[in-house]
Amino acid sequence: MKIVIVMDSFKGSVTSIEAGKAAKKGIEAAYREQSQPEISVLPIADGGEGTIDAIFHRFSEQIQTSTVQGPMLGQTVLAKHGQIAKKVVLEIAETSGITLVEKEKLSPWEATTYGLGEKIKQCIQEGARHFVIGLGGSATNDAGIGMLHALGVRFLDQSGRELGYRLKDLDGLASIDASQIFPELSDCKFVIASDVTNPLCGEQGATAIFGPQKGVKASDQVTIDALLQRFARLTEEATETTMKEESGAGAAGGVGFAFLSYLQATIVPGFDEIARHLHLEEEIQTSDLVVTGEGLLDAQSLMGKVPVSVARLADKYNKPVIALAGGVSKEARQSNNQGIQAYFPTIQRIASEREILSKETTLAAIEATAEQLFRFAQLFQ
């Protein structure tokens, strides 16, 4: 029997490959006294946390780091990127990620994507011209204003005075000057890996749908959305483009819009882009069983996050899929209609949130759940 394990990261706890190896260890323990199945562990991501590690897991020597501004003012972070020749893979989660900010300090008014712009500029100066950028896992709702400022775009008030690059600085925004944008950008190609299809503004826009998890208060939603509407209108004047309603414009708090409008980027489904790099379809096609999972299997999972995306791919070849998740919501049952034959929560006892989310506890829980599941499966073989 050949088992392919394709686990997403359990955000804030373990990486994709760590989760997969824990599941493998549990399965091997279940078959300790029998013939061991062939088990392959593949990392995966959907454009969010772990994208670089997934694509470069066999070429870790190609992963480099540099220091850039983090999501909050005065914060610096050591951000990774993967590079082969002139092609670079970046993650907004590395420069402006939600895991880089303490939950109680999240603020859409303060958080910035400036560090992502710094990272792009650094890579260009090192010779990169082809970018694949994952937009999942951001702490920001600034529509890419910070990133654009780092790349040379200026934001001006009515008197022509230059404004700052955080959302809170843009109340007086009257015009945008993109004439000084970093010139080498015209030679670059940007492919954005994101499974978000939301527009920039409105009821299904970045602020309304994703803002609350980034610290957007209900009382601020209308104000912030109006600021992004104004930014979009002025961007149309500055770039002669109309991108705010495009699919994916709302990705990463509107960074998708900035890439589409100013950098002529192409947005592709994040999971599909990474799965292509990993030849995941070929691995699944030759398997007998697929094991997937993530930290929380819930309603958002059904919108195309890793476990359901893996299941849809496996369904093409009639391969059964089992999911392991740290926690499951009542909506998780709907995943049974989307290719996941069965799912199993790994949290095994009541404990504090800090303990449950610790790496040690998470890995032990994945391993134990996988072992008991496959011990049970042997009763019917």
Coordinates of N, CA and C in Angstrom, one line a residue, residues 186-371:
S186 N 9.8 47.4 -14.4 CA 9.2 47.2 -15.7 C 9.8 46.0 -16.4
D187 N 10.9 45.5 -15.9 CA 11.5 44.3 -16.5 C 11.1 43.0 -15.8
C188 N 10.2 43.1 -14.8 CA 9.9 42.0 -13.9 C 8.5 41.4 -14.2
K189 N 8.4 40.1 -13.9 CA 7.2 39.4 -14.1 C 6.7 38.9 -12.7
F190 N 5.5 39.2 -12.3 CA 4.9 38.9 -11.0 C 3.8 37.9 -11.2
V191 N 3.9 36.7 -10.5 CA 2.8 35.7 -10.5 C 2.4 35.7 -9.0
I192 N 1.2 35.9 -8.7 CA 0.7 36.0 -7.4 C -0.1 34.7 -7.1
A193 N 0.4 34.0 -6.0 CA -0.2 32.7 -5.6 C -1.2 33.0 -4.5
S194 N -2.5 32.9 -4.8 CA -3.5 33.2 -3.8 C -4.8 32.5 -4.2
D195 N -5.5 32.0 -3.2 CA -6.8 31.3 -3.4 C -7.9 32.3 -3.1
V196 N -7.6 33.5 -2.7 CA -8.7 34.5 -2.4 C -9.2 35.1 -3.8
T197 N -10.5 35.1 -3.9 CA -11.1 35.6 -5.1 C -11.9 36.9 -4.9
N198 N -11.9 37.4 -3.7 CA -12.7 38.6 -3.3 C -12.2 39.9 -4.0
P199 N -13.1 40.8 -4.2 CA -12.7 42.1 -4.8 C -12.1 43.0 -3.7
L200 N -11.6 44.2 -4.0 CA -11.0 45.0 -3.0 C -12.0 45.5 -2.0
C201 N -13.1 46.0 -2.4 CA -14.0 46.7 -1.5 C -15.4 46.1 -1.5
G202 N -16.3 46.6 -0.7 CA -17.7 46.2 -0.6 C -17.9 45.1 0.4
E203 N -19.1 44.5 0.3 CA -19.6 43.5 1.2 C -18.7 42.2 1.2
Q204 N -18.2 41.9 0.0 CA -17.3 40.8 -0.1 C -15.8 41.2 -0.2
G205 N -15.5 42.4 0.1 CA -14.2 42.9 -0.1 C -13.2 42.5 1.1
A206 N -12.0 43.0 1.0 CA -10.9 42.6 1.9 C -11.3 43.0 3.3
T207 N -11.8 44.2 3.5 CA -12.1 44.7 4.9 C -13.2 43.9 5.5
A208 N -14.3 43.7 4.8 CA -15.5 43.1 5.4 C -15.3 41.6 5.7
I209 N -14.6 40.9 4.8 CA -14.4 39.5 4.9 C -13.2 39.1 5.8
F210 N -12.1 39.7 5.6 CA -10.9 39.3 6.3 C -10.4 40.3 7.3
G211 N -11.0 41.5 7.3 CA -10.6 42.5 8.3 C -10.7 42.1 9.7
P212 N -11.8 41.5 10.2 CA -12.0 41.2 11.6 C -10.9 40.4 12.2
Q213 N -10.3 39.5 11.4 CA -9.2 38.6 12.0 C -7.9 39.4 12.0
K214 N -7.9 40.6 11.5 CA -6.7 41.4 11.5 C -6.8 42.6 12.4
G215 N -7.9 42.6 13.2 CA -8.0 43.7 14.2 C -9.0 44.8 13.7
V216 N -9.7 44.6 12.6 CA -10.6 45.6 12.2 C -11.9 45.6 13.0
K217 N -12.2 46.7 13.7 CA -13.4 46.7 14.5 C -14.6 47.0 13.6
A218 N -15.8 46.4 14.1 CA -17.0 46.6 13.3 C -17.3 48.1 13.0
S219 N -17.0 48.9 14.0 CA -17.3 50.4 13.9 C -16.3 51.1 12.9
D220 N -15.2 50.4 12.5 CA -14.3 51.0 11.6 C -14.4 50.5 10.2
Q221 N -15.2 49.5 10.0 CA -15.3 48.8 8.6 C -15.7 49.8 7.5
V222 N -16.7 50.6 7.8 CA -17.2 51.5 6.7 C -16.1 52.6 6.4
T223 N -15.5 53.1 7.5 CA -14.4 54.1 7.3 C -13.2 53.6 6.5
I224 N -12.8 52.4 6.9 CA -11.6 51.8 6.2 C -12.0 51.4 4.7
D225 N -13.2 50.9 4.5 CA -13.6 50.6 3.1 C -13.6 51.8 2.3
A226 N -14.1 52.9 2.9 CA -14.2 54.2 2.1 C -12.8 54.7 1.7
L227 N -11.8 54.5 2.7 CA -10.4 54.9 2.4 C -9.9 54.0 1.2
L228 N -10.2 52.7 1.2 CA -9.7 51.9 0.1 C -10.4 52.2 -1.2
Q229 N -11.7 52.6 -1.1 CA -12.4 53.1 -2.3 C -11.7 54.3 -2.9
R230 N -11.3 55.2 -2.1 CA -10.6 56.4 -2.5 C -9.3 56.1 -3.1
F231 N -8.6 55.2 -2.4 CA -7.3 54.8 -3.0 C -7.4 54.1 -4.3
A232 N -8.5 53.3 -4.5 CA -8.7 52.7 -5.8 C -9.0 53.7 -6.9
R233 N -9.8 54.7 -6.6 CA -10.2 55.7 -7.6 C -9.0 56.5 -8.0
L234 N -8.1 56.9 -7.0 CA -6.9 57.6 -7.4 C -5.9 56.8 -8.1
T235 N -5.9 55.5 -7.8 CA -5.0 54.5 -8.5 C -5.4 54.4 -10.0
E236 N -6.7 54.4 -10.2 CA -7.2 54.3 -11.6 C -6.7 55.6 -12.4
E237 N -6.7 56.7 -11.7 CA -6.2 57.9 -12.4 C -4.7 57.9 -12.6
A238 N -4.0 57.3 -11.7 CA -2.5 57.3 -11.8 C -2.0 56.2 -12.7
T239 N -2.8 55.1 -12.9 CA -2.2 54.0 -13.6 C -3.1 53.7 -14.9
E240 N -4.2 54.3 -15.0 CA -5.2 54.1 -16.1 C -5.6 52.6 -16.2
T241 N -5.8 52.0 -15.0 CA -6.3 50.7 -14.9 C -7.5 50.7 -14.0
T242 N -8.3 49.6 -14.1 CA -9.5 49.5 -13.3 C -9.5 48.1 -12.8
M243 N -9.0 47.9 -11.6 CA -8.8 46.5 -11.0 C -9.5 46.2 -9.7
K244 N -10.2 47.1 -9.2 CA -10.8 46.9 -7.8 C -11.8 45.8 -7.7
E245 N -12.5 45.5 -8.9 CA -13.4 44.4 -8.9 C -12.9 43.1 -9.4
E246 N -11.6 43.1 -9.7 CA -11.0 41.9 -10.3 C -10.9 40.8 -9.2
S247 N -11.0 39.5 -9.6 CA -10.9 38.4 -8.7 C -9.5 38.4 -8.1
G248 N -9.4 38.4 -6.8 CA -8.2 38.4 -6.1 C -7.7 39.8 -5.7
A249 N -8.4 40.8 -6.1 CA -7.9 42.2 -5.7 C -7.9 42.4 -4.2
G250 N -8.8 41.6 -3.5 CA -8.9 41.8 -2.0 C -7.9 40.9 -1.3
A251 N -7.1 40.1 -2.0 CA -6.1 39.2 -1.3 C -5.2 40.0 -0.5
A252 N -4.8 39.5 0.7 CA -3.9 40.1 1.7 C -4.2 41.5 2.0
G253 N -5.5 41.7 2.3 CA -5.9 43.1 2.6 C -5.8 44.1 1.5
G254 N -6.0 43.6 0.3 CA -5.9 44.5 -0.9 C -4.6 44.6 -1.6
V255 N -3.6 43.8 -1.1 CA -2.3 43.8 -1.8 C -2.5 43.2 -3.2
G256 N -3.4 42.3 -3.4 CA -3.7 41.8 -4.8 C -4.0 43.0 -5.7
F257 N -4.8 43.9 -5.3 CA -5.1 45.1 -6.1 C -3.9 45.9 -6.5
A258 N -3.0 46.1 -5.5 CA -1.7 46.8 -5.8 C -0.9 46.1 -6.9
F259 N -0.8 44.8 -6.7 CA 0.0 44.1 -7.7 C -0.7 44.2 -9.1
L260 N -2.0 44.0 -9.2 CA -2.7 44.1 -10.5 C -2.5 45.5 -11.1
S261 N -2.7 46.5 -10.3 CA -2.8 47.9 -10.8 C -1.4 48.5 -11.2
Y262 N -0.4 48.2 -10.3 CA 0.9 48.9 -10.5 C 2.0 48.0 -11.1
L263 N 1.8 46.7 -11.0 CA 2.9 45.8 -11.4 C 2.4 44.7 -12.4
Q264 N 1.2 44.9 -13.0 CA 0.7 44.1 -14.0 C 0.9 42.6 -13.7
A265 N 0.6 42.2 -12.5 CA 0.7 40.9 -12.0 C -0.4 40.0 -12.6
T266 N -0.1 38.7 -12.5 CA -1.1 37.6 -12.8 C -1.4 36.9 -11.5
I267 N -2.7 36.8 -11.2 CA -3.1 36.0 -10.0 C -3.5 34.6 -10.4
V268 N -2.9 33.6 -9.7 CA -3.3 32.2 -10.0 C -3.6 31.6 -8.7
P269 N -4.4 30.5 -8.7 CA -4.8 29.8 -7.5 C -3.5 29.3 -6.8
G270 N -3.4 29.7 -5.5 CA -2.1 29.4 -4.8 C -1.8 27.9 -4.7
F271 N -2.9 27.1 -4.3 CA -2.6 25.7 -4.2 C -2.2 25.1 -5.5
D272 N -2.8 25.5 -6.6 CA -2.5 24.9 -7.9 C -1.1 25.2 -8.3
E273 N -0.6 26.5 -8.0 CA 0.7 26.9 -8.4 C 1.8 26.1 -7.6
I274 N 1.5 25.9 -6.4 CA 2.5 25.1 -5.6 C 2.4 23.6 -5.8
A275 N 1.2 23.1 -6.0 CA 1.1 21.7 -6.4 C 1.8 21.4 -7.7
R276 N 1.8 22.3 -8.6 CA 2.5 22.1 -9.9 C 4.0 22.0 -9.7
H277 N 4.5 22.9 -8.9 CA 5.9 22.9 -8.6 C 6.4 21.6 -7.9
L278 N 5.5 21.0 -7.1 CA 5.8 19.8 -6.4 C 5.4 18.5 -7.1
H279 N 4.8 18.6 -8.3 CA 4.3 17.4 -9.0 C 3.4 16.6 -8.2
L280 N 2.5 17.3 -7.4 CA 1.6 16.6 -6.5 C 0.6 15.7 -7.2
E281 N 0.1 16.1 -8.3 CA -0.9 15.3 -9.0 C -0.3 13.9 -9.4
E282 N 0.9 13.9 -9.8 CA 1.5 12.6 -10.2 C 1.7 11.7 -9.0
E283 N 2.1 12.3 -7.8 CA 2.2 11.5 -6.6 C 0.9 10.9 -6.2
I284 N -0.2 11.7 -6.2 CA -1.5 11.2 -5.8 C -2.0 10.1 -6.8
Q285 N -1.7 10.3 -8.0 CA -2.2 9.4 -9.1 C -1.7 8.0 -8.8
T286 N -0.5 7.9 -8.2 CA 0.1 6.5 -8.0 C -0.1 6.0 -6.6
S287 N -0.9 6.7 -5.8 CA -1.1 6.3 -4.4 C -2.3 5.4 -4.3
D288 N -2.4 4.8 -3.1 CA -3.6 4.1 -2.7 C -4.5 4.9 -1.7
L289 N -3.9 5.7 -0.9 CA -4.6 6.5 0.1 C -3.8 7.8 0.3
V290 N -4.6 8.9 0.5 CA -4.0 10.2 0.7 C -4.4 10.7 2.1
V291 N -3.5 11.2 2.9 CA -3.7 11.8 4.2 C -3.4 13.2 4.1
T292 N -4.3 14.1 4.5 CA -4.1 15.5 4.5 C -4.6 16.1 5.9
G293 N -4.6 17.4 6.0 CA -5.0 18.0 7.2 C -4.5 19.4 7.4
E294 N -5.0 20.1 8.5 CA -4.6 21.4 8.8 C -5.0 21.7 10.3
G295 N -4.7 22.9 10.7 CA -4.9 23.2 12.1 C -6.4 23.2 12.5
L296 N -7.2 23.7 11.6 CA -8.7 23.8 11.9 C -9.4 23.6 10.6
L297 N -10.3 22.5 10.6 CA -11.1 22.2 9.5 C -12.5 22.9 9.7
D298 N -12.8 23.9 9.0 CA -14.0 24.7 9.2 C -14.6 25.1 7.9
A299 N -15.5 26.1 8.0 CA -16.2 26.6 6.8 C -15.2 27.2 5.8
Q300 N -14.2 27.9 6.3 CA -13.2 28.4 5.3 C -12.5 27.3 4.6
S301 N -12.3 26.2 5.2 CA -11.6 25.0 4.5 C -12.4 24.6 3.3
L302 N -13.7 24.8 3.3 CA -14.6 24.4 2.2 C -14.4 25.3 1.0
M303 N -13.8 26.5 1.2 CA -13.7 27.4 0.1 C -12.4 27.2 -0.7
G304 N -11.7 26.0 -0.4 CA -10.6 25.7 -1.2 C -9.3 25.7 -0.5
K305 N -9.3 25.6 0.8 CA -8.0 25.5 1.5 C -7.4 24.2 1.3
V306 N -6.2 23.9 1.8 CA -5.4 22.8 1.4 C -6.1 21.4 1.5
P307 N -6.7 21.0 2.6 CA -7.4 19.7 2.6 C -8.4 19.4 1.6
V308 N -9.3 20.4 1.3 CA -10.3 20.2 0.3 C -9.7 20.3 -1.1
S309 N -8.7 21.1 -1.3 CA -8.0 21.2 -2.6 C -7.3 19.8 -2.9
V310 N -6.6 19.3 -1.9 CA -6.0 18.0 -2.0 C -7.1 16.9 -2.4
A311 N -8.2 17.0 -1.7 CA -9.3 16.0 -1.9 C -9.8 16.1 -3.3
R312 N -10.0 17.3 -3.8 CA -10.5 17.5 -5.2 C -9.5 16.9 -6.2
L313 N -8.3 17.1 -5.9 CA -7.2 16.5 -6.8 C -7.3 15.0 -6.8
A314 N -7.4 14.4 -5.6 CA -7.4 13.0 -5.4 C -8.7 12.4 -6.0
D315 N -9.8 13.1 -6.0 CA -11.0 12.6 -6.5 C -11.0 12.4 -8.0
K316 N -10.1 13.1 -8.7 CA -9.9 12.9 -10.1 C -9.5 11.4 -10.4
Y317 N -8.8 10.8 -9.4 CA -8.2 9.5 -9.6 C -8.9 8.5 -8.7
N318 N -10.0 8.9 -8.1 CA -10.8 8.0 -7.2 C -9.9 7.5 -6.0
K319 N -9.1 8.4 -5.5 CA -8.3 8.0 -4.3 C -8.9 8.5 -3.0
P320 N -9.0 7.6 -2.1 CA -9.7 8.0 -0.8 C -8.8 8.9 0.0
V321 N -9.4 9.8 0.7 CA -8.7 10.9 1.5 C -9.2 10.9 2.9
I322 N -8.2 10.9 3.8 CA -8.5 11.1 5.3 C -7.8 12.4 5.7
A323 N -8.5 13.1 6.5 CA -8.0 14.4 7.0 C -7.8 14.4 8.5
L324 N -6.7 14.9 9.0 CA -6.4 15.1 10.4 C -6.4 16.6 10.7
A325 N -7.1 17.0 11.7 CA -7.2 18.5 12.0 C -7.1 18.7 13.5
G326 N -6.4 19.8 13.9 CA -6.3 20.1 15.3 C -7.7 20.2 15.9
G327 N -8.5 21.0 15.2 CA -9.9 21.1 15.6 C -10.8 21.1 14.4
V328 N -12.1 20.8 14.7 CA -13.1 20.8 13.6 C -14.3 21.5 14.0
S329 N -14.9 22.2 13.1 CA -16.2 22.9 13.4 C -17.3 22.1 12.9
K330 N -18.5 22.6 13.2 CA -19.7 21.8 12.7 C -19.8 21.8 11.2
E331 N -19.3 22.8 10.6 CA -19.3 22.9 9.1 C -18.4 21.9 8.4
A332 N -17.5 21.3 9.2 CA -16.5 20.4 8.7 C -17.2 19.1 8.0
R333 N -18.3 18.8 8.5 CA -19.0 17.6 7.9 C -19.3 17.8 6.4
Q334 N -19.4 19.0 6.0 CA -19.6 19.3 4.5 C -18.4 18.8 3.7
S335 N -17.2 18.7 4.3 CA -16.1 18.2 3.6 C -16.2 16.8 3.1
N336 N -17.1 16.0 3.7 CA -17.4 14.7 3.3 C -18.0 14.7 1.9
N337 N -18.6 15.8 1.5 CA -19.2 15.9 0.2 C -18.2 16.5 -0.8
Q338 N -17.0 16.8 -0.4 CA -16.0 17.4 -1.3 C -14.7 16.5 -1.4
G339 N -14.9 15.2 -1.2 CA -13.8 14.3 -1.4 C -13.0 13.8 -0.2
I340 N -13.3 14.3 1.0 CA -12.7 13.8 2.2 C -13.6 12.7 2.8
Q341 N -13.2 11.5 2.8 CA -14.0 10.4 3.2 C -14.3 10.4 4.7
A342 N -13.2 10.8 5.5 CA -13.4 10.9 6.9 C -12.4 11.9 7.5
Y343 N -12.7 12.6 8.6 CA -11.8 13.5 9.2 C -11.7 13.2 10.7
F344 N -10.6 13.5 11.3 CA -10.4 13.2 12.7 C -9.7 14.3 13.5
P345 N -10.3 14.9 14.5 CA -9.6 15.9 15.3 C -8.5 15.3 16.1
T346 N -7.4 16.0 16.2 CA -6.2 15.5 16.9 C -6.1 16.0 18.4
I347 N -6.9 17.0 18.8 CA -6.8 17.5 20.2 C -7.4 16.4 21.0
Q348 N -6.7 16.0 22.0 CA -7.1 14.8 22.8 C -7.5 15.0 24.2
R349 N -7.2 16.2 24.7 CA -7.5 16.5 26.1 C -7.7 18.0 26.3
I350 N -8.4 18.4 27.4 CA -8.6 19.8 27.7 C -7.2 20.4 28.2
A351 N -6.8 21.5 27.7 CA -5.6 22.1 28.1 C -5.7 23.6 27.7
S352 N -4.7 24.4 28.2 CA -4.7 25.8 27.8 C -4.4 26.0 26.4
E353 N -4.8 27.1 25.8 CA -4.6 27.4 24.4 C -3.1 27.3 24.1
R354 N -2.3 27.9 25.0 CA -0.9 27.9 24.8 C -0.3 26.5 24.7
E355 N -0.8 25.6 25.5 CA -0.3 24.2 25.5 C -0.7 23.5 24.3
I356 N -2.0 23.7 23.9 CA -2.6 23.0 22.7 C -1.8 23.4 21.5
L357 N -1.4 24.7 21.4 CA -0.8 25.2 20.2 C 0.7 25.0 20.2
S358 N 1.3 24.5 21.3 CA 2.7 24.3 21.3 C 3.1 23.2 20.3
K359 N 4.4 23.3 19.8 CA 4.9 22.4 18.8 C 4.9 21.0 19.4
E360 N 5.4 20.8 20.6 CA 5.5 19.5 21.2 C 4.1 18.8 21.3
T361 N 3.1 19.5 21.8 CA 1.8 18.9 21.9 C 1.2 18.6 20.6
T362 N 1.3 19.5 19.6 CA 0.7 19.4 18.3 C 1.3 18.1 17.6
L363 N 2.6 18.0 17.6 CA 3.2 16.9 16.9 C 2.8 15.5 17.6
A364 N 2.8 15.5 18.9 CA 2.4 14.3 19.6 C 1.0 13.9 19.3
A365 N 0.1 14.9 19.2 CA -1.3 14.7 19.0 C -1.5 14.1 17.6
I366 N -0.8 14.7 16.6 CA -0.9 14.2 15.2 C -0.4 12.8 15.1
E367 N 0.7 12.5 15.7 CA 1.3 11.2 15.7 C 0.3 10.1 16.4
A368 N -0.2 10.5 17.6 CA -1.1 9.5 18.3 C -2.4 9.3 17.5
T369 N -2.9 10.3 16.9 CA -4.2 10.2 16.2 C -4.0 9.3 15.0
A370 N -2.9 9.5 14.3 CA -2.6 8.7 13.1 C -2.4 7.3 13.4
E371 N -1.6 7.0 14.5 CA -1.4 5.6 14.9 C -2.7 4.9 15.3

